[in-house]
Coordinates of C-alpha atoms and ligand atoms in Angstrom, one line a residue:
M13 CA -8.5 42.0 -10.0
S14 CA -7.4 38.4 -9.7
P15 CA -3.6 37.8 -10.1
P16 CA -2.4 36.4 -13.5
R17 CA -2.0 32.7 -13.6
S18 CA 1.5 31.2 -13.7
S19 CA 2.3 28.1 -15.7
R20 CA 2.2 26.3 -12.3
D21 CA -1.4 26.9 -11.7
R22 CA -2.9 26.5 -15.1
P23 CA -6.2 24.5 -15.2
N24 CA -5.7 20.9 -14.1
R25 CA -7.5 19.3 -16.9
P26 CA -5.1 18.0 -19.6
E27 CA -6.2 19.2 -23.0
E28 CA -5.4 16.0 -24.8
P29 CA -6.1 12.4 -23.9
L30 CA -3.3 10.9 -21.9
R31 CA -1.7 7.6 -22.6
V32 CA 0.2 6.0 -19.8
A33 CA 2.8 3.2 -19.9
V34 CA 2.7 0.8 -16.9
I35 CA 5.8 -1.4 -16.6
G36 CA 5.1 -4.7 -15.0
A37 CA 1.8 -6.7 -14.7
G38 CA 2.3 -8.1 -11.2
S39 CA -0.2 -7.1 -8.5
S40 CA 1.1 -3.5 -8.6
G41 CA 0.8 -3.1 -12.3
L42 CA -2.7 -4.6 -12.3
V43 CA -4.0 -2.3 -9.6
T44 CA -2.5 0.6 -11.6
L45 CA -4.2 -0.4 -14.8
R46 CA -7.4 -0.7 -13.0
A47 CA -7.2 2.7 -11.3
L48 CA -6.4 4.3 -14.7
A49 CA -9.2 2.5 -16.4
K50 CA -11.7 3.7 -13.8
R51 CA -10.8 7.3 -14.7
G52 CA -10.9 6.6 -18.4
I53 CA -7.2 7.1 -18.9
A54 CA -5.7 5.0 -21.7
A55 CA -2.8 2.7 -20.6
V56 CA -0.5 0.1 -22.0
G57 CA 0.9 -2.5 -19.7
F58 CA 4.4 -4.0 -20.5
E59 CA 5.1 -7.4 -19.1
R60 CA 8.1 -9.7 -19.6
G61 CA 6.2 -12.9 -18.9
S62 CA 3.2 -14.5 -20.6
V63 CA 0.8 -14.0 -17.7
V64 CA -0.1 -11.5 -15.0
G65 CA 0.7 -12.0 -11.3
G66 CA 4.4 -11.3 -11.2
L67 CA 6.5 -13.1 -8.6
W68 CA 3.5 -15.2 -7.4
V69 CA 3.4 -17.2 -10.7
R70 CA 5.3 -20.5 -10.2
G71 CA 7.2 -21.4 -13.4
S72 CA 6.5 -18.1 -15.1
D73 CA 8.6 -17.3 -18.1
S74 CA 9.2 -13.8 -16.8
G75 CA 12.2 -15.0 -14.9
H76 CA 10.6 -13.2 -11.9
A77 CA 8.9 -16.0 -10.1
R78 CA 10.1 -16.1 -6.5
V79 CA 7.9 -18.8 -5.0
Y80 CA 8.9 -22.1 -3.5
D81 CA 6.5 -25.0 -3.5
S82 CA 5.5 -24.6 0.2
L83 CA 5.1 -20.8 0.1
R84 CA 2.0 -19.5 1.8
I85 CA 1.3 -15.8 2.0
N86 CA 2.2 -14.4 5.4
T87 CA -0.2 -11.5 5.4
S88 CA -3.8 -12.6 6.0
V89 CA -6.5 -12.5 3.4
A90 CA -8.4 -9.8 5.3
A91 CA -5.4 -7.6 5.2
M92 CA -4.4 -8.3 1.6
E93 CA -7.5 -8.4 -0.4
L94 CA -8.2 -5.6 -2.9
S95 CA -11.1 -3.2 -2.4
E96 CA -13.2 -4.3 -5.4
F97 CA -12.4 -8.0 -5.4
P98 CA -12.8 -10.2 -2.4
M99 CA -10.5 -13.2 -1.8
P100 CA -12.3 -16.5 -2.1
R101 CA -13.9 -17.3 1.2
D102 CA -12.8 -20.9 1.3
C103 CA -9.0 -20.4 1.0
G104 CA -8.3 -20.0 4.7
D105 CA -6.5 -17.1 6.3
Y106 CA -3.1 -17.7 4.8
P107 CA -3.5 -19.3 1.4
T108 CA -0.9 -20.9 -0.8
H109 CA 1.0 -19.1 -3.6
E110 CA -1.3 -20.9 -6.2
V111 CA -4.4 -19.2 -4.7
I112 CA -2.6 -15.8 -4.7
A113 CA -1.6 -16.2 -8.4
R114 CA -5.1 -17.2 -9.3
Y115 CA -6.6 -14.3 -7.4
F116 CA -4.6 -11.8 -9.5
S117 CA -5.3 -13.7 -12.7
D118 CA -9.1 -13.6 -11.9
Y119 CA -8.8 -9.9 -10.9
A120 CA -7.2 -9.1 -14.3
Q121 CA -10.0 -11.0 -16.1
R122 CA -12.8 -9.6 -14.1
F123 CA -11.7 -6.0 -15.0
A124 CA -10.4 -6.9 -18.5
L125 CA -6.9 -5.7 -17.6
D126 CA -5.0 -8.5 -19.3
R127 CA -6.3 -7.0 -22.6
L128 CA -4.3 -3.9 -21.9
V129 CA -1.0 -5.7 -21.4
R130 CA 1.6 -6.5 -24.0
F131 CA 3.0 -9.8 -22.8
R132 CA 6.5 -11.1 -23.5
T133 CA 7.5 -7.5 -23.9
E134 CA 10.4 -6.0 -22.0
V135 CA 10.9 -2.3 -21.4
I136 CA 14.6 -1.7 -22.2
S137 CA 14.8 2.1 -21.5
I138 CA 12.7 5.1 -20.8
Q139 CA 13.8 8.6 -21.7
E140 CA 12.1 11.8 -20.6
G141 CA 11.3 14.3 -23.4
E142 CA 9.4 17.6 -23.7
D143 CA 5.9 16.0 -23.8
G144 CA 6.4 12.6 -22.2
Y145 CA 8.6 9.6 -22.0
E146 CA 9.9 7.7 -24.9
V147 CA 9.6 4.0 -23.9
A148 CA 11.8 1.5 -25.8
S149 CA 10.6 -2.0 -25.6
R150 CA 11.6 -5.4 -27.1
S151 CA 9.5 -8.4 -27.9
L152 CA 10.9 -11.5 -26.2
D153 CA 9.5 -13.6 -29.0
D154 CA 11.0 -12.1 -32.1
G155 CA 13.3 -9.4 -30.7
A156 CA 11.4 -6.6 -32.4
M157 CA 12.2 -3.2 -30.9
R158 CA 9.6 -0.5 -30.6
R159 CA 9.8 3.2 -29.4
E160 CA 6.7 5.1 -28.5
T161 CA 6.0 8.3 -26.5
F162 CA 3.7 8.1 -23.5
S163 CA 2.4 11.0 -21.4
A164 CA 3.6 9.3 -18.3
V165 CA 5.2 6.1 -17.0
V166 CA 4.3 4.1 -14.0
V167 CA 7.1 1.8 -12.7
A168 CA 5.5 -1.3 -11.1
T169 CA 8.4 -3.8 -11.6
G170 CA 8.7 -4.9 -8.0
H171 CA 11.8 -4.9 -5.9
H172 CA 12.2 -8.6 -5.0
H173 CA 14.1 -9.8 -8.0
E174 CA 17.8 -9.1 -7.7
P175 CA 19.5 -11.2 -5.0
S176 CA 21.5 -9.4 -2.5
L177 CA 24.5 -11.6 -1.5
P178 CA 27.0 -10.9 1.3
N179 CA 30.5 -10.2 0.2
L180 CA 32.3 -12.8 2.3
P181 CA 36.0 -13.5 2.1
G182 CA 37.2 -17.0 1.4
S183 CA 35.6 -19.8 -0.7
F184 CA 33.3 -22.6 0.0
E185 CA 33.3 -26.0 -1.8
G186 CA 29.7 -27.1 -1.5
P187 CA 26.6 -25.9 -3.2
T188 CA 25.4 -22.4 -2.4
L189 CA 22.2 -20.7 -3.6
H190 CA 20.1 -17.6 -3.0
A191 CA 16.6 -18.0 -1.5
S192 CA 15.1 -16.8 -4.8
E193 CA 16.4 -20.1 -6.4
Y194 CA 15.1 -22.4 -3.8
R195 CA 12.0 -24.4 -4.9
N196 CA 11.9 -27.4 -2.5
P197 CA 14.3 -29.6 -0.5
K198 CA 15.3 -31.4 -3.7
V199 CA 15.4 -28.6 -6.2
P200 CA 17.7 -27.1 -7.2
V201 CA 19.9 -28.8 -4.6
D202 CA 19.1 -32.1 -3.0
F203 CA 19.5 -31.2 0.7
E204 CA 18.8 -34.7 2.0
G205 CA 21.5 -35.8 4.5
R206 CA 23.4 -32.5 4.2
R207 CA 24.4 -30.1 7.0
V208 CA 22.8 -26.8 5.8
L209 CA 23.5 -23.3 6.8
V210 CA 20.7 -20.7 6.1
V211 CA 22.0 -17.2 6.3
G212 CA 19.5 -14.4 7.3
F213 CA 16.5 -14.2 9.6
G214 CA 13.8 -12.8 7.4
N215 CA 10.7 -14.7 6.2
S216 CA 12.6 -16.5 3.4
A217 CA 15.2 -17.7 5.9
V218 CA 12.8 -19.0 8.5
D219 CA 10.5 -20.7 5.9
I220 CA 13.4 -22.5 4.2
A221 CA 15.2 -23.5 7.4
S222 CA 11.9 -24.8 8.9
E223 CA 11.1 -26.8 5.7
L224 CA 14.6 -28.3 5.5
A225 CA 14.6 -29.3 9.2
E226 CA 11.0 -30.6 9.3
R227 CA 10.5 -32.4 6.0
G228 CA 13.6 -31.9 3.9
G229 CA 15.7 -34.6 5.5
A230 CA 18.7 -32.4 6.1
R231 CA 21.2 -33.8 8.6
S232 CA 21.4 -30.5 10.4
V233 CA 20.1 -27.0 9.9
H234 CA 21.8 -23.8 11.2
L235 CA 20.3 -20.4 10.9
S236 CA 22.7 -17.4 11.0
T237 CA 21.5 -14.0 12.2
R238 CA 23.4 -10.9 12.9
R239 CA 20.8 -9.3 15.2
G240 CA 17.9 -11.7 16.1
A241 CA 14.3 -11.0 15.3
W242 CA 10.9 -11.2 16.9
V243 CA 9.5 -14.4 15.4
L244 CA 5.8 -13.8 15.4
P245 CA 3.2 -16.5 15.0
R246 CA 0.5 -16.3 12.3
Y247 CA -2.2 -16.1 14.9
L248 CA -2.5 -14.3 18.2
L249 CA -5.5 -14.5 20.5
G250 CA -7.3 -16.6 17.9
R251 CA -7.0 -14.0 15.2
P252 CA -4.5 -13.4 12.3
I253 CA -1.7 -11.4 13.8
D254 CA -1.9 -8.6 11.2
G255 CA -5.6 -7.8 12.1
K256 CA -6.5 -4.3 13.0
A257 CA -4.3 -2.8 15.8
T258 CA -6.0 -2.6 19.2
I259 CA -3.7 0.1 20.4
P260 CA -4.9 3.4 19.1
L261 CA -2.8 5.4 16.6
W262 CA -3.0 8.5 18.7
I263 CA -0.6 6.9 21.2
P264 CA 3.0 7.9 20.1
G265 CA 4.6 5.2 18.0
F266 CA 7.5 4.5 20.4
L267 CA 5.0 3.9 23.2
R268 CA 2.8 1.6 21.1
R269 CA 5.8 -0.5 20.2
R270 CA 6.8 -0.7 23.8
I271 CA 3.3 -1.8 24.8
V272 CA 3.1 -4.3 22.0
T273 CA 6.5 -5.8 22.8
S274 CA 5.7 -6.1 26.5
L275 CA 2.3 -7.7 25.9
F276 CA 3.7 -10.1 23.3
T277 CA 6.5 -11.1 25.7
L278 CA 4.0 -11.7 28.5
L279 CA 1.7 -13.8 26.4
H280 CA 4.2 -15.7 24.3
G281 CA 7.4 -15.7 26.3
R282 CA 10.8 -14.2 25.5
M283 CA 12.6 -15.3 22.3
S284 CA 15.4 -16.8 24.5
K285 CA 12.8 -19.2 26.0
F286 CA 12.8 -21.0 22.6
G287 CA 16.6 -20.9 22.2
L288 CA 16.4 -17.9 19.9
P289 CA 18.6 -14.8 20.4
E290 CA 17.0 -11.8 22.0
P291 CA 16.3 -9.2 19.3
D292 CA 18.3 -5.9 19.6
H293 CA 15.0 -4.0 18.9
R294 CA 11.3 -3.9 19.7
I295 CA 8.4 -5.3 17.7
G296 CA 7.6 -2.9 14.9
E297 CA 11.2 -1.7 14.5
A298 CA 12.1 -4.3 11.9
H299 CA 10.3 -6.0 9.1
P300 CA 8.2 -8.8 10.8
T301 CA 9.5 -12.3 10.6
I302 CA 6.5 -14.6 10.8
S303 CA 6.7 -18.3 11.6
S304 CA 4.6 -20.5 13.8
E305 CA 7.0 -23.4 13.2
L306 CA 10.5 -22.0 13.9
P307 CA 10.4 -21.5 17.7
G308 CA 9.3 -25.2 18.2
L309 CA 11.9 -26.5 15.8
V310 CA 14.7 -24.6 17.6
R311 CA 13.4 -25.8 20.9
A312 CA 13.4 -29.3 19.7
G313 CA 17.0 -29.0 18.5
K314 CA 16.2 -29.4 14.8
I315 CA 17.5 -25.9 14.0
S316 CA 20.4 -24.3 15.7
V317 CA 20.7 -20.5 15.6
V318 CA 24.2 -19.1 15.2
G319 CA 25.6 -15.6 14.9
D320 CA 27.0 -13.7 11.9
V321 CA 29.2 -15.4 9.3
A322 CA 32.7 -13.8 9.0
A323 CA 34.2 -15.9 6.2
L324 CA 33.7 -18.9 4.0
E325 CA 36.2 -21.9 4.3
P326 CA 36.4 -25.0 2.2
G327 CA 34.4 -27.3 4.6
G328 CA 32.2 -24.7 6.2
V329 CA 32.1 -21.2 7.6
R330 CA 34.0 -19.2 10.2
L331 CA 31.5 -17.4 12.5
A332 CA 32.1 -13.9 13.8
D333 CA 32.7 -15.3 17.3
G334 CA 35.6 -17.3 15.9
R335 CA 33.8 -20.7 15.9
F336 CA 34.1 -23.0 12.8
L337 CA 30.8 -24.5 11.6
D338 CA 31.0 -27.6 9.5
V339 CA 28.4 -27.3 6.7
D340 CA 27.9 -28.9 3.2
A341 CA 25.5 -26.4 1.7
I342 CA 24.6 -22.8 2.2
V343 CA 21.3 -20.9 1.4
F344 CA 21.7 -17.2 1.4
A345 CA 18.3 -15.8 2.4
T346 CA 19.8 -12.3 2.6
G347 CA 17.2 -10.4 0.7
Y348 CA 17.1 -8.4 -2.5
R349 CA 18.6 -5.3 -4.1
T350 CA 16.4 -2.7 -5.7
V351 CA 17.3 -2.3 -9.3
F352 CA 15.8 -0.7 -12.4
P353 CA 17.9 -1.7 -15.4
F354 CA 15.7 0.4 -17.8
L355 CA 16.3 3.6 -15.9
D356 CA 19.4 5.7 -16.5
P357 CA 21.0 6.2 -13.0
D358 CA 21.5 9.9 -13.9
H359 CA 17.8 10.1 -14.2
V360 CA 16.7 8.2 -11.2
R361 CA 19.3 6.9 -8.8
V362 CA 18.8 4.0 -6.4
E363 CA 20.6 4.9 -3.2
D364 CA 20.7 2.8 0.0
N365 CA 18.3 0.4 -1.7
T366 CA 15.6 3.0 -2.3
V367 CA 14.5 5.9 -4.4
P368 CA 13.5 9.2 -2.7
L369 CA 9.8 9.6 -3.5
F370 CA 7.1 11.9 -2.2
E371 CA 4.6 9.6 -0.4
R372 CA 6.6 6.7 -1.9
I373 CA 5.1 7.5 -5.3
F374 CA 6.3 10.8 -6.8
P375 CA 9.9 11.6 -7.7
P376 CA 10.0 15.4 -7.1
E377 CA 12.3 16.0 -10.1
H378 CA 10.2 14.0 -12.7
R379 CA 6.6 15.0 -13.0
R380 CA 5.7 12.3 -15.5
L381 CA 7.1 9.4 -13.6
F382 CA 5.5 7.4 -10.8
F383 CA 6.3 4.4 -8.7
V384 CA 3.9 1.9 -7.3
A385 CA 4.8 -0.5 -4.4
L386 CA 8.4 0.7 -4.2
A387 CA 8.0 0.1 -0.4
Q388 CA 8.4 -2.5 2.1
T389 CA 5.4 -2.7 4.4
T390 CA 5.1 -4.2 7.9
G391 CA 1.8 -5.6 6.5
A392 CA 0.3 -6.4 3.1
I393 CA 1.5 -4.4 0.1
F394 CA -1.6 -4.9 -2.1
P395 CA -4.0 -2.4 -0.6
I396 CA -1.2 0.0 -0.3
A397 CA -0.4 -0.3 -4.0
E398 CA -4.1 0.1 -4.8
R399 CA -4.2 3.4 -2.9
Q400 CA -1.0 4.6 -4.6
A401 CA -2.4 3.8 -8.0
D402 CA -5.6 5.7 -7.1
L403 CA -3.6 8.8 -6.2
I404 CA -1.7 8.6 -9.5
A405 CA -4.9 8.3 -11.5
R406 CA -6.4 11.2 -9.6
H407 CA -3.3 13.3 -10.2
L408 CA -3.4 12.5 -14.0
S409 CA -7.1 13.3 -14.2
G410 CA -6.6 16.7 -12.4
E411 CA -8.3 15.8 -9.2
Y412 CA -5.2 15.8 -7.0
A413 CA -2.3 18.3 -7.2
L414 CA 1.1 17.8 -5.7
P415 CA 2.6 20.3 -3.3
D416 CA 5.6 22.4 -4.4
R417 CA 8.9 20.7 -5.0
E418 CA 10.4 22.1 -1.8
E419 CA 7.5 20.7 0.2
M420 CA 8.0 17.3 -1.4
L421 CA 11.7 17.4 -0.6
E422 CA 11.0 18.3 3.0
A423 CA 8.5 15.5 3.4
I424 CA 10.9 13.0 1.9
E425 CA 13.6 14.1 4.3
A426 CA 11.2 13.9 7.2
E427 CA 10.2 10.4 6.2
R428 CA 13.9 9.4 5.9
R429 CA 14.5 10.7 9.4
A430 CA 11.4 8.9 10.8
I431 CA 12.6 5.6 9.3
A432 CA 16.1 6.1 10.7
R433 CA 14.5 6.8 14.2
R434 CA 12.1 3.9 14.1
Y435 CA 13.7 1.0 12.2
V436 CA 16.8 -1.1 12.7
R437 CA 19.5 0.2 10.4
S438 CA 19.6 -2.2 7.4
P439 CA 19.2 -1.8 3.7
R440 CA 15.9 -3.8 4.0
H441 CA 14.3 -0.9 6.0
T442 CA 15.2 2.1 3.9
M443 CA 11.7 2.2 2.3
Q444 CA 9.8 0.6 5.1
I445 CA 6.2 1.8 5.8
D446 CA 3.7 1.0 8.5
P447 CA 0.5 0.3 6.6
E448 CA -1.8 1.9 9.2
V449 CA 0.2 5.0 9.5
Y450 CA 0.8 5.3 5.8
T451 CA -2.9 4.7 4.9
K452 CA -4.0 7.5 7.3
R453 CA -1.3 9.8 6.0
I454 CA -2.1 9.2 2.3
A455 CA -5.8 9.9 3.0
K456 CA -4.9 13.2 4.5
E457 CA -2.6 14.0 1.6
L458 CA -5.3 13.2 -0.9
A459 CA -7.7 15.6 0.9
R460 CA -4.9 18.3 0.9
G461 CA -4.1 17.7 -2.8
Q462 CA -7.8 17.8 -3.8
R463 CA -8.0 21.3 -2.1
R464 CA -4.9 22.4 -4.0
A465 CA -6.4 21.2 -7.3
T466 CA -9.7 22.9 -6.6
H467 CA -8.0 26.2 -5.8
H468 CA -5.4 25.8 -8.7
R469 CA -2.5 25.6 -6.3
G470 CA 0.4 23.2 -6.1
L471 CA 1.6 21.2 -9.1
S472 CA -0.9 19.7 -11.5
F473 CA 0.2 17.0 -14.0
P474 CA 1.9 18.8 -16.9
S475 CA -0.6 19.2 -19.7
R476 CA 0.6 18.3 -23.2
P477 CA 1.9 21.3 -25.1
Ligands
FAD502 C1 8.9 -15.0 -1.4 C2 8.1 -13.7 -1.3 C3 6.9 -13.8 -0.5 C4 6.2 -12.6 -0.3 N1 5.0 -12.6 0.5 C5 4.3 -11.5 0.6 C6 3.1 -11.5 1.5 O1 2.8 -12.5 2.0 N2 2.4 -10.4 1.6 C7 2.8 -9.2 0.9 O2 2.1 -8.2 1.1 N3 3.9 -9.2 0.2 C8 4.7 -10.3 0.0 N4 5.8 -10.3 -0.8 C9 6.2 -9.0 -1.4 C10 5.9 -9.0 -2.9 O3 6.9 -8.2 -3.4 C11 4.5 -8.5 -3.1 O4 3.6 -9.5 -2.6 C12 4.0 -8.4 -4.6 O5 4.0 -9.6 -5.3 C13 4.8 -7.4 -5.4 O6 4.2 -7.2 -6.6 P1 4.7 -6.2 -7.7 O7 3.7 -6.2 -8.8 O8 5.1 -4.9 -7.1 O9 6.1 -6.9 -8.2 P2 6.2 -8.4 -8.9 O10 5.3 -9.4 -8.4 O11 7.7 -8.6 -8.8 O12 5.9 -8.0 -10.4 C14 6.7 -7.2 -11.3 C15 6.4 -7.6 -12.7 O13 7.1 -6.7 -13.5 C16 7.7 -7.4 -14.6 N5 8.8 -6.6 -15.1 C17 10.0 -6.3 -14.4 N6 10.8 -5.6 -15.2 C18 10.2 -5.5 -16.4 C19 10.5 -4.8 -17.6 N7 11.7 -4.1 -17.7 N8 9.7 -4.9 -18.6 C20 8.5 -5.5 -18.5 N9 8.1 -6.2 -17.4 C21 8.9 -6.1 -16.4 C22 8.0 -8.8 -14.1 O14 8.1 -9.7 -15.1 C23 6.9 -9.0 -13.1 O15 5.9 -9.7 -13.6 C24 6.6 -11.4 -0.9 C25 7.8 -11.4 -1.7 C26 8.5 -12.5 -1.8 C27 9.8 -12.5 -2.6
NAP503 N1 5.7 -16.6 3.6 C1 5.8 -15.4 3.0 O1 4.9 -14.8 2.7 C2 7.2 -14.9 2.7 C3 8.3 -15.7 2.6 C4 9.5 -15.2 2.2 C5 9.6 -13.8 2.0 N2 8.6 -13.0 2.1 C6 8.7 -11.6 1.9 O2 9.6 -11.3 0.9 C7 10.4 -10.2 1.2 C8 11.9 -10.5 1.2 O3 12.1 -11.4 2.3 P1 13.5 -12.1 2.5 O4 13.4 -12.9 3.8 O5 13.9 -12.8 1.3 O6 14.5 -10.9 2.7 P2 14.6 -9.8 3.8 O7 13.3 -9.5 4.5 O8 15.4 -8.6 3.2 O9 15.6 -10.4 4.9 C9 16.9 -10.6 4.7 C10 17.6 -11.2 5.9 O10 19.0 -11.4 5.6 C11 19.8 -10.7 6.5 N3 21.0 -10.2 5.8 C12 21.0 -9.4 4.7 N4 22.2 -9.2 4.3 C13 23.0 -9.9 5.2 C14 24.4 -10.0 5.3 N5 25.3 -9.4 4.5 N6 24.9 -10.8 6.3 C15 24.1 -11.4 7.2 N7 22.7 -11.3 7.1 C16 22.2 -10.5 6.1 C17 18.9 -9.5 7.0 O11 19.4 -9.1 8.3 P3 19.4 -7.6 8.8 O12 18.0 -7.3 9.3 O13 20.4 -7.6 9.8 O14 19.7 -6.7 7.6 C18 17.6 -10.3 7.1 O15 17.5 -11.0 8.3 C19 9.9 -9.6 2.5 O16 8.9 -8.7 2.2 C20 9.2 -10.8 3.1 O17 8.2 -10.6 4.0 C21 7.3 -13.5 2.5

């Protein structure tokens, strides 16, 4: 006789049609709406701004645009394009932010996704109930509030919105801004003739410092880093640097990183050859800093690289090595903090700039809540977000079952330890993923979850009562 079924392994098919709320209509919200639509799952998108595309839309009224005029994507088109929608062939390998914004707008139109989105509508709070989440939203046009229950919520609000600023002692008299506010060398601050300090050594820092030194008319540009970085060119051996890895994945990660670092040093030269500090880690152990311009500008004396800032002073900054640096303006390109203002911290807590998630998607404690693109990848995020959305849609439609809570918690802990082993300790790396490793892992997990679903094992999406 077959054993009685527990509530855990009841049939995977939900009895009633599902209705899912997707918060955010940037690239991640769009791929989620598409994945749900493909499986016939009803969804409503909520978007603060008037258009899709999220942070790529210059001048968007969402308050979330994070582009400067000269921004070009730093993940190549081949690595970033979505599976069902090729990038235009004539846009080059690293197109401008306008091309990226148009690509997502065209994608939304092609699959009629914009029709699913309530624009100018902000989600204020979500609250888990017995049979779903109550989503409270507010119209940004007339302030009208609305409360509705959805079977599930997908959070696709991005994590590059809230500036992270260093807590430095002292005060500085000149203009200061965060990279998210920078638009060009004249806006919002006219940098012409100024001695500028750019703090940070990520992609925002090197892009902004290079622009100010090359075309911005700054009198001098200093770049402050507390650990150095491998500054990688956009191309290597005639190909975009983020092309398929030539070192097979079966070679252990630490060895691959050693080989890549040695080969790169051999072909390109050490960072110190360009006047840059030697990084305190290998390639692949920090989020990549990509710039074909910076090494030449440092070598030409147009940018000077300095160490960590210890304190602000009226006419400049005091560096950690005790030196005083005369500067007139400071750009903090010090990254972002992960925040979810609509989530009660007792429900989902952001710790160390991340949320513990199984496969960077599923919070083990909340079976009706999912996250898309709450990850920092060493490559392009878009195909990753597409795969995550696909997994969510398969879970909702009963094709993919999650493992037990304990197994999810173990996997989360294993991932946390793997990140700590591999990456430089920094809040910017606490949800770092390697796209090749992750893609392979998620494909295996999908196969495992499909078997669980077929055999009524694991955790299926809770059916409506
Ligand atoms: C300057 C910069 C350059 C980048 N370049 C690259 C790159 O080259 N390659 C790459 O792969 N990644 C890059 N990234 C990472 C970037 O985060 C992704 O490219 C991608 O845009 C993230 O998309 P998203 O949809 O997750 O988030 P976003 O694009 O931030 O979209 C989130 C959307 O959610 C909406 N929203 C937020 N809160 C609410 C709410 N409460 N209610 C309703 N709507 C809400 C916002 O209005 C926004 O439209 C870059 C990031 C920055 C800051
Ligand atoms: N062209 C492009 O496509 C482009 C351009 C800009 C940004 N982006 C992307 O946008 C995302 C955000 O990039 P970002 O450069 O703005 O942020 P980021 O990647 O988080 O880099 C922040 C930098 O600031 C440093 N930093 C942080 N806090 C500091 C502190 N208190 N004191 C001193 N230094 C500090 C970090 O150093 P530590 O490593 O020591 O923490 C790091 O060098 C990334 O995904 C990036 O790839 C892409």
